[in-house]
Every structure is written in structure tokens, then in C-alpha cells.
Amino acid sequence: MSVDYPSTEDQALLTYIAHRQAEALSALYDRYGRLLYSVAYHLVGNQQLAEEITLDVFRRVWEKADSYRADRASVRTWLTSMTRNRAIDMLRREGVRPEHNSISWADLTIEPHVDGHSPETAVSQKMQKQRIHAALADLPEEQQEVLVLAFFRGYSHSQIADQLAMPLGTVKTRIRLGMQKLKLVLQP
């Protein structure tokens, strides 16, 4: 009896992967590869590193599929967490973060930004961005996911539905609910 891997549930795919069914890994990659690449790219900002991270995550899935625990997280959450962790590890390894000691206060000057805004305006805008990111982080993952794709990646509703393999109506509902929650949290 052959298995229809593309229509198999995520947890069952992991069981097949744990039993070394390569077709199951391929189906999981088809389902989540673009999402994990997007997460990695968003964190590292480099196409080659994002591809490397994505492939490394799927290599780890192949090696450790039996370590997945359904009572702790959904498969999607497990995969995105591995991707985030791998991206952070890679950034640390590559030394992308600037050294704090390399900045000299004597070298810094306060000048208006190129766009004409004062430093106060820039600080205010940065604080607003931080509030938005914090509010996004408090949303349920399924709402975060569609909002990030829609507003930070510029995807259309139908592109999001295609990428996440879900009905268009579900995408629209999640965006609407997420926006309503953000408005409540971000109102002055």
C-alpha cells in the first residue's frame, strides 16, 4: 500500500521520517520549505545563509524526527523554532553582530537624518516600531505568520493562502483578527 504523503498530516509525516521514508521528508519540505526560508531570510538578511539554514533544519528533521513532541508544539511551531534557533546560532558564528566595544562615543556626532527628521523623531519612530514588534510577538502564532507575510513581506492574501496551504477565507480571518488585536494593544 502506497502512502499519499502530500495529503498526510504533519505528525504522521514525522513518524514516516523517523522510519526513514524520504518521500515524507520531501512532502514536509514542500509544505514548509518556503515558510522556513522566509523566517531564516528575515533573521539573517542573506539569501545564501537563509538557504543553508533551511536545508540544515530539514537535515536535522531527518536525523531527529523522533524527538518531536506533539504535546509541546505543533509541527509548524517546532520547525520555525528550529529555524529561528539555527539562524541565531549562525549569526553568532558568523560574527554578524557588531562588537559593542568597537563604538567610540568620540566618533559619534548627532546630525539630522538624511530624510530631514530630527533625532527625536527617529527615536520616537524606533520606539513605535518596537511597540509594534512586541505587540506582534504577543499574538497567536497563526496570526503572526499571516501578518508578517502580508505586511512585512508584501504578500497578497492569495499568495499567503498558497504558501501556507490554507483557504483564502482563513487567511483573511486571521489577518482581520490579528489587526483587531493589534489595534487594541497599540491604541494610546
mmCIF file with all atom_site columns, N, CA and C in Angstrom, residues 79-113:
data_model
loop_
_atom_site.group_PDB
_atom_site.id
_atom_site.type_symbol
_atom_site.label_atom_id
_atom_site.label_alt_id
_atom_site.label_comp_id
_atom_site.label_asym_id
_atom_site.label_entity_id
_atom_site.label_seq_id
_atom_site.pdbx_PDB_ins_code
_atom_site.Cartn_x
_atom_site.Cartn_y
_atom_site.Cartn_z
_atom_site.occupancy
_atom_site.B_iso_or_equiv
_atom_site.pdbx_formal_charge
_atom_site.auth_seq_id
_atom_site.auth_comp_id
_atom_site.auth_asym_id
_atom_site.auth_atom_id
_atom_site.pdbx_PDB_model_num
ATOM 1   N N  . LEU A 1 79  ? 9.220  23.448 13.719 1.00 0.00 ? 79  LEU A N  1
ATOM 2   C CA . LEU A 1 79  ? 10.104 23.754 12.596 1.00 0.00 ? 79  LEU A CA 1
ATOM 3   C C  . LEU A 1 79  ? 10.561 25.209 12.614 1.00 0.00 ? 79  LEU A C  1
ATOM 4   N N  . THR A 1 80  ? 9.634  26.141 12.855 1.00 0.00 ? 80  THR A N  1
ATOM 5   C CA . THR A 1 80  ? 10.024 27.557 12.865 1.00 0.00 ? 80  THR A CA 1
ATOM 6   C C  . THR A 1 80  ? 10.940 27.862 14.047 1.00 0.00 ? 80  THR A C  1
ATOM 7   N N  . SER A 1 81  ? 10.725 27.196 15.173 1.00 0.00 ? 81  SER A N  1
ATOM 8   C CA . SER A 1 81  ? 11.626 27.390 16.318 1.00 0.00 ? 81  SER A CA 1
ATOM 9   C C  . SER A 1 81  ? 13.030 26.897 15.987 1.00 0.00 ? 81  SER A C  1
ATOM 10  N N  . MET A 1 82  ? 13.126 25.738 15.360 1.00 0.00 ? 82  MET A N  1
ATOM 11  C CA . MET A 1 82  ? 14.440 25.235 14.957 1.00 0.00 ? 82  MET A CA 1
ATOM 12  C C  . MET A 1 82  ? 15.101 26.204 13.984 1.00 0.00 ? 82  MET A C  1
ATOM 13  N N  . THR A 1 83  ? 14.302 26.767 13.073 1.00 0.00 ? 83  THR A N  1
ATOM 14  C CA . THR A 1 83  ? 14.842 27.707 12.091 1.00 0.00 ? 83  THR A CA 1
ATOM 15  C C  . THR A 1 83  ? 15.359 28.961 12.783 1.00 0.00 ? 83  THR A C  1
ATOM 16  N N  . ARG A 1 84  ? 14.554 29.521 13.676 1.00 0.00 ? 84  ARG A N  1
ATOM 17  C CA . ARG A 1 84  ? 14.995 30.718 14.415 1.00 0.00 ? 84  ARG A CA 1
ATOM 18  C C  . ARG A 1 84  ? 16.279 30.431 15.192 1.00 0.00 ? 84  ARG A C  1
ATOM 19  N N  . ASN A 1 85  ? 16.297 29.322 15.906 1.00 0.00 ? 85  ASN A N  1
ATOM 20  C CA . ASN A 1 85  ? 17.480 28.981 16.703 1.00 0.00 ? 85  ASN A CA 1
ATOM 21  C C  . ASN A 1 85  ? 18.712 28.790 15.829 1.00 0.00 ? 85  ASN A C  1
ATOM 22  N N  . ARG A 1 86  ? 18.535 28.132 14.709 1.00 0.00 ? 86  ARG A N  1
ATOM 23  C CA . ARG A 1 86  ? 19.664 27.903 13.788 1.00 0.00 ? 86  ARG A CA 1
ATOM 24  C C  . ARG A 1 86  ? 20.156 29.222 13.216 1.00 0.00 ? 86  ARG A C  1
ATOM 25  N N  . ALA A 1 87  ? 19.233 30.131 12.880 1.00 0.00 ? 87  ALA A N  1
ATOM 26  C CA . ALA A 1 87  ? 19.618 31.440 12.340 1.00 0.00 ? 87  ALA A CA 1
ATOM 27  C C  . ALA A 1 87  ? 20.403 32.239 13.377 1.00 0.00 ? 87  ALA A C  1
ATOM 28  N N  . ILE A 1 88  ? 19.935 32.214 14.609 1.00 0.00 ? 88  ILE A N  1
ATOM 29  C CA . ILE A 1 88  ? 20.633 32.937 15.680 1.00 0.00 ? 88  ILE A CA 1
ATOM 30  C C  . ILE A 1 88  ? 22.022 32.343 15.893 1.00 0.00 ? 88  ILE A C  1
ATOM 31  N N  . ASP A 1 89  ? 22.112 31.016 15.897 1.00 0.00 ? 89  ASP A N  1
ATOM 32  C CA . ASP A 1 89  ? 23.419 30.363 16.035 1.00 0.00 ? 89  ASP A CA 1
ATOM 33  C C  . ASP A 1 89  ? 24.356 30.774 14.904 1.00 0.00 ? 89  ASP A C  1
ATOM 34  N N  . MET A 1 90  ? 23.831 30.822 13.691 1.00 0.00 ? 90  MET A N  1
ATOM 35  C CA . MET A 1 90  ? 24.659 31.169 12.544 1.00 0.00 ? 90  MET A CA 1
ATOM 36  C C  . MET A 1 90  ? 25.115 32.623 12.631 1.00 0.00 ? 90  MET A C  1
ATOM 37  N N  . LEU A 1 91  ? 24.216 33.512 13.041 1.00 0.00 ? 91  LEU A N  1
ATOM 38  C CA . LEU A 1 91  ? 24.607 34.916 13.191 1.00 0.00 ? 91  LEU A CA 1
ATOM 39  C C  . LEU A 1 91  ? 25.727 35.057 14.220 1.00 0.00 ? 91  LEU A C  1
ATOM 40  N N  . ARG A 1 92  ? 25.624 34.324 15.294 1.00 0.00 ? 92  ARG A N  1
ATOM 41  C CA . ARG A 1 92  ? 26.682 34.362 16.310 1.00 0.00 ? 92  ARG A CA 1
ATOM 42  C C  . ARG A 1 92  ? 27.989 33.812 15.750 1.00 0.00 ? 92  ARG A C  1
ATOM 43  N N  . ARG A 1 93  ? 27.891 32.693 15.042 1.00 0.00 ? 93  ARG A N  1
ATOM 44  C CA . ARG A 1 93  ? 29.086 32.055 14.489 1.00 0.00 ? 93  ARG A CA 1
ATOM 45  C C  . ARG A 1 93  ? 29.759 32.947 13.448 1.00 0.00 ? 93  ARG A C  1
ATOM 46  N N  . GLU A 1 94  ? 28.942 33.580 12.605 1.00 0.00 ? 94  GLU A N  1
ATOM 47  C CA . GLU A 1 94  ? 29.472 34.431 11.545 1.00 0.00 ? 94  GLU A CA 1
ATOM 48  C C  . GLU A 1 94  ? 29.940 35.781 12.082 1.00 0.00 ? 94  GLU A C  1
ATOM 49  N N  . GLY A 1 95  ? 29.585 36.071 13.335 1.00 0.00 ? 95  GLY A N  1
ATOM 50  C CA . GLY A 1 95  ? 30.000 37.335 13.926 1.00 0.00 ? 95  GLY A CA 1
ATOM 51  C C  . GLY A 1 95  ? 29.323 38.533 13.298 1.00 0.00 ? 95  GLY A C  1
ATOM 52  N N  . VAL A 1 96  ? 28.066 38.367 12.914 1.00 0.00 ? 96  VAL A N  1
ATOM 53  C CA . VAL A 1 96  ? 27.351 39.447 12.239 1.00 0.00 ? 96  VAL A CA 1
ATOM 54  C C  . VAL A 1 96  ? 27.060 40.604 13.178 1.00 0.00 ? 96  VAL A C  1
ATOM 55  N N  . ARG A 1 97  ? 26.821 40.302 14.456 1.00 0.00 ? 97  ARG A N  1
ATOM 56  C CA . ARG A 1 97  ? 26.514 41.372 15.402 1.00 0.00 ? 97  ARG A CA 1
ATOM 57  C C  . ARG A 1 97  ? 27.762 42.211 15.650 1.00 0.00 ? 97  ARG A C  1
ATOM 58  N N  . PRO A 1 98  ? 27.614 43.545 15.655 1.00 0.00 ? 98  PRO A N  1
ATOM 59  C CA . PRO A 1 98  ? 28.783 44.391 15.883 1.00 0.00 ? 98  PRO A CA 1
ATOM 60  C C  . PRO A 1 98  ? 29.272 44.279 17.323 1.00 0.00 ? 98  PRO A C  1
ATOM 61  N N  . GLU A 1 99  ? 30.550 44.454 17.493 1.00 0.00 ? 99  GLU A N  1
ATOM 62  C CA . GLU A 1 99  ? 31.142 44.468 18.828 1.00 0.00 ? 99  GLU A CA 1
ATOM 63  C C  . GLU A 1 99  ? 30.736 45.762 19.511 1.00 0.00 ? 99  GLU A C  1
ATOM 64  N N  . HIS A 1 100 ? 30.257 45.680 20.738 1.00 0.00 ? 100 HIS A N  1
ATOM 65  C CA . HIS A 1 100 ? 29.874 46.886 21.466 1.00 0.00 ? 100 HIS A CA 1
ATOM 66  C C  . HIS A 1 100 ? 31.088 47.763 21.743 1.00 0.00 ? 100 HIS A C  1
ATOM 67  N N  . ASN A 1 101 ? 32.242 47.158 21.947 1.00 0.00 ? 101 ASN A N  1
ATOM 68  C CA . ASN A 1 101 ? 33.445 47.916 22.268 1.00 0.00 ? 101 ASN A CA 1
ATOM 69  C C  . ASN A 1 101 ? 34.008 48.656 21.068 1.00 0.00 ? 101 ASN A C  1
ATOM 70  N N  . SER A 1 102 ? 33.545 48.333 19.864 1.00 0.00 ? 102 SER A N  1
ATOM 71  C CA . SER A 1 102 ? 34.102 48.962 18.677 1.00 0.00 ? 102 SER A CA 1
ATOM 72  C C  . SER A 1 102 ? 33.539 50.359 18.436 1.00 0.00 ? 102 SER A C  1
ATOM 73  N N  . ILE A 1 103 ? 32.521 50.762 19.189 1.00 0.00 ? 103 ILE A N  1
ATOM 74  C CA . ILE A 1 103 ? 31.925 52.080 19.011 1.00 0.00 ? 103 ILE A CA 1
ATOM 75  C C  . ILE A 1 103 ? 32.551 53.042 20.003 1.00 0.00 ? 103 ILE A C  1
ATOM 76  N N  . SER A 1 104 ? 33.077 54.126 19.488 1.00 0.00 ? 104 SER A N  1
ATOM 77  C CA . SER A 1 104 ? 33.662 55.149 20.344 1.00 0.00 ? 104 SER A CA 1
ATOM 78  C C  . SER A 1 104 ? 32.726 56.342 20.379 1.00 0.00 ? 104 SER A C  1
ATOM 79  N N  . TRP A 1 105 ? 32.376 56.798 21.577 1.00 0.00 ? 105 TRP A N  1
ATOM 80  C CA . TRP A 1 105 ? 31.481 57.949 21.703 1.00 0.00 ? 105 TRP A CA 1
ATOM 81  C C  . TRP A 1 105 ? 32.085 59.182 21.057 1.00 0.00 ? 105 TRP A C  1
ATOM 82  N N  . ALA A 1 106 ? 33.388 59.288 21.062 1.00 0.00 ? 106 ALA A N  1
ATOM 83  C CA . ALA A 1 106 ? 34.040 60.459 20.471 1.00 0.00 ? 106 ALA A CA 1
ATOM 84  C C  . ALA A 1 106 ? 33.835 60.507 18.962 1.00 0.00 ? 106 ALA A C  1
ATOM 85  N N  . ASP A 1 107 ? 33.625 59.348 18.355 1.00 0.00 ? 107 ASP A N  1
ATOM 86  C CA . ASP A 1 107 ? 33.439 59.289 16.907 1.00 0.00 ? 107 ASP A CA 1
ATOM 87  C C  . ASP A 1 107 ? 32.019 59.593 16.475 1.00 0.00 ? 107 ASP A C  1
ATOM 88  N N  . LEU A 1 108 ? 31.093 59.606 17.423 1.00 0.00 ? 108 LEU A N  1
ATOM 89  C CA . LEU A 1 108 ? 29.690 59.805 17.087 1.00 0.00 ? 108 LEU A CA 1
ATOM 90  C C  . LEU A 1 108 ? 29.328 61.279 17.107 1.00 0.00 ? 108 LEU A C  1
ATOM 91  N N  . THR A 1 109 ? 28.564 61.696 16.099 1.00 0.00 ? 109 THR A N  1
ATOM 92  C CA . THR A 1 109 ? 28.039 63.056 16.071 1.00 0.00 ? 109 THR A CA 1
ATOM 93  C C  . THR A 1 109 ? 26.544 62.981 15.879 1.00 0.00 ? 109 THR A C  1
ATOM 94  N N  . ILE A 1 110 ? 25.838 63.926 16.452 1.00 0.00 ? 110 ILE A N  1
ATOM 95  C CA . ILE A 1 110 ? 24.385 63.963 16.310 1.00 0.00 ? 110 ILE A CA 1
ATOM 96  C C  . ILE A 1 110 ? 24.060 64.893 15.159 1.00 0.00 ? 110 ILE A C  1
ATOM 97  N N  . GLU A 1 111 ? 23.548 64.327 14.108 1.00 0.00 ? 111 GLU A N  1
ATOM 98  C CA . GLU A 1 111 ? 23.178 65.087 12.927 1.00 0.00 ? 111 GLU A CA 1
ATOM 99  C C  . GLU A 1 111 ? 21.765 64.708 12.538 1.00 0.00 ? 111 GLU A C  1
ATOM 100 N N  . PRO A 1 112 ? 21.065 65.634 11.845 1.00 0.00 ? 112 PRO A N  1
ATOM 101 C CA . PRO A 1 112 ? 19.744 65.259 11.351 1.00 0.00 ? 112 PRO A CA 1
ATOM 102 C C  . PRO A 1 112 ? 19.883 64.089 10.382 1.00 0.00 ? 112 PRO A C  1
ATOM 103 N N  . HIS A 1 113 ? 18.882 63.256 10.350 1.00 0.00 ? 113 HIS A N  1
ATOM 104 C CA . HIS A 1 113 ? 18.893 62.141 9.407  1.00 0.00 ? 113 HIS A CA 1
ATOM 105 C C  . HIS A 1 113 ? 18.776 62.669 7.988  1.00 0.00 ? 113 HIS A C  1
#
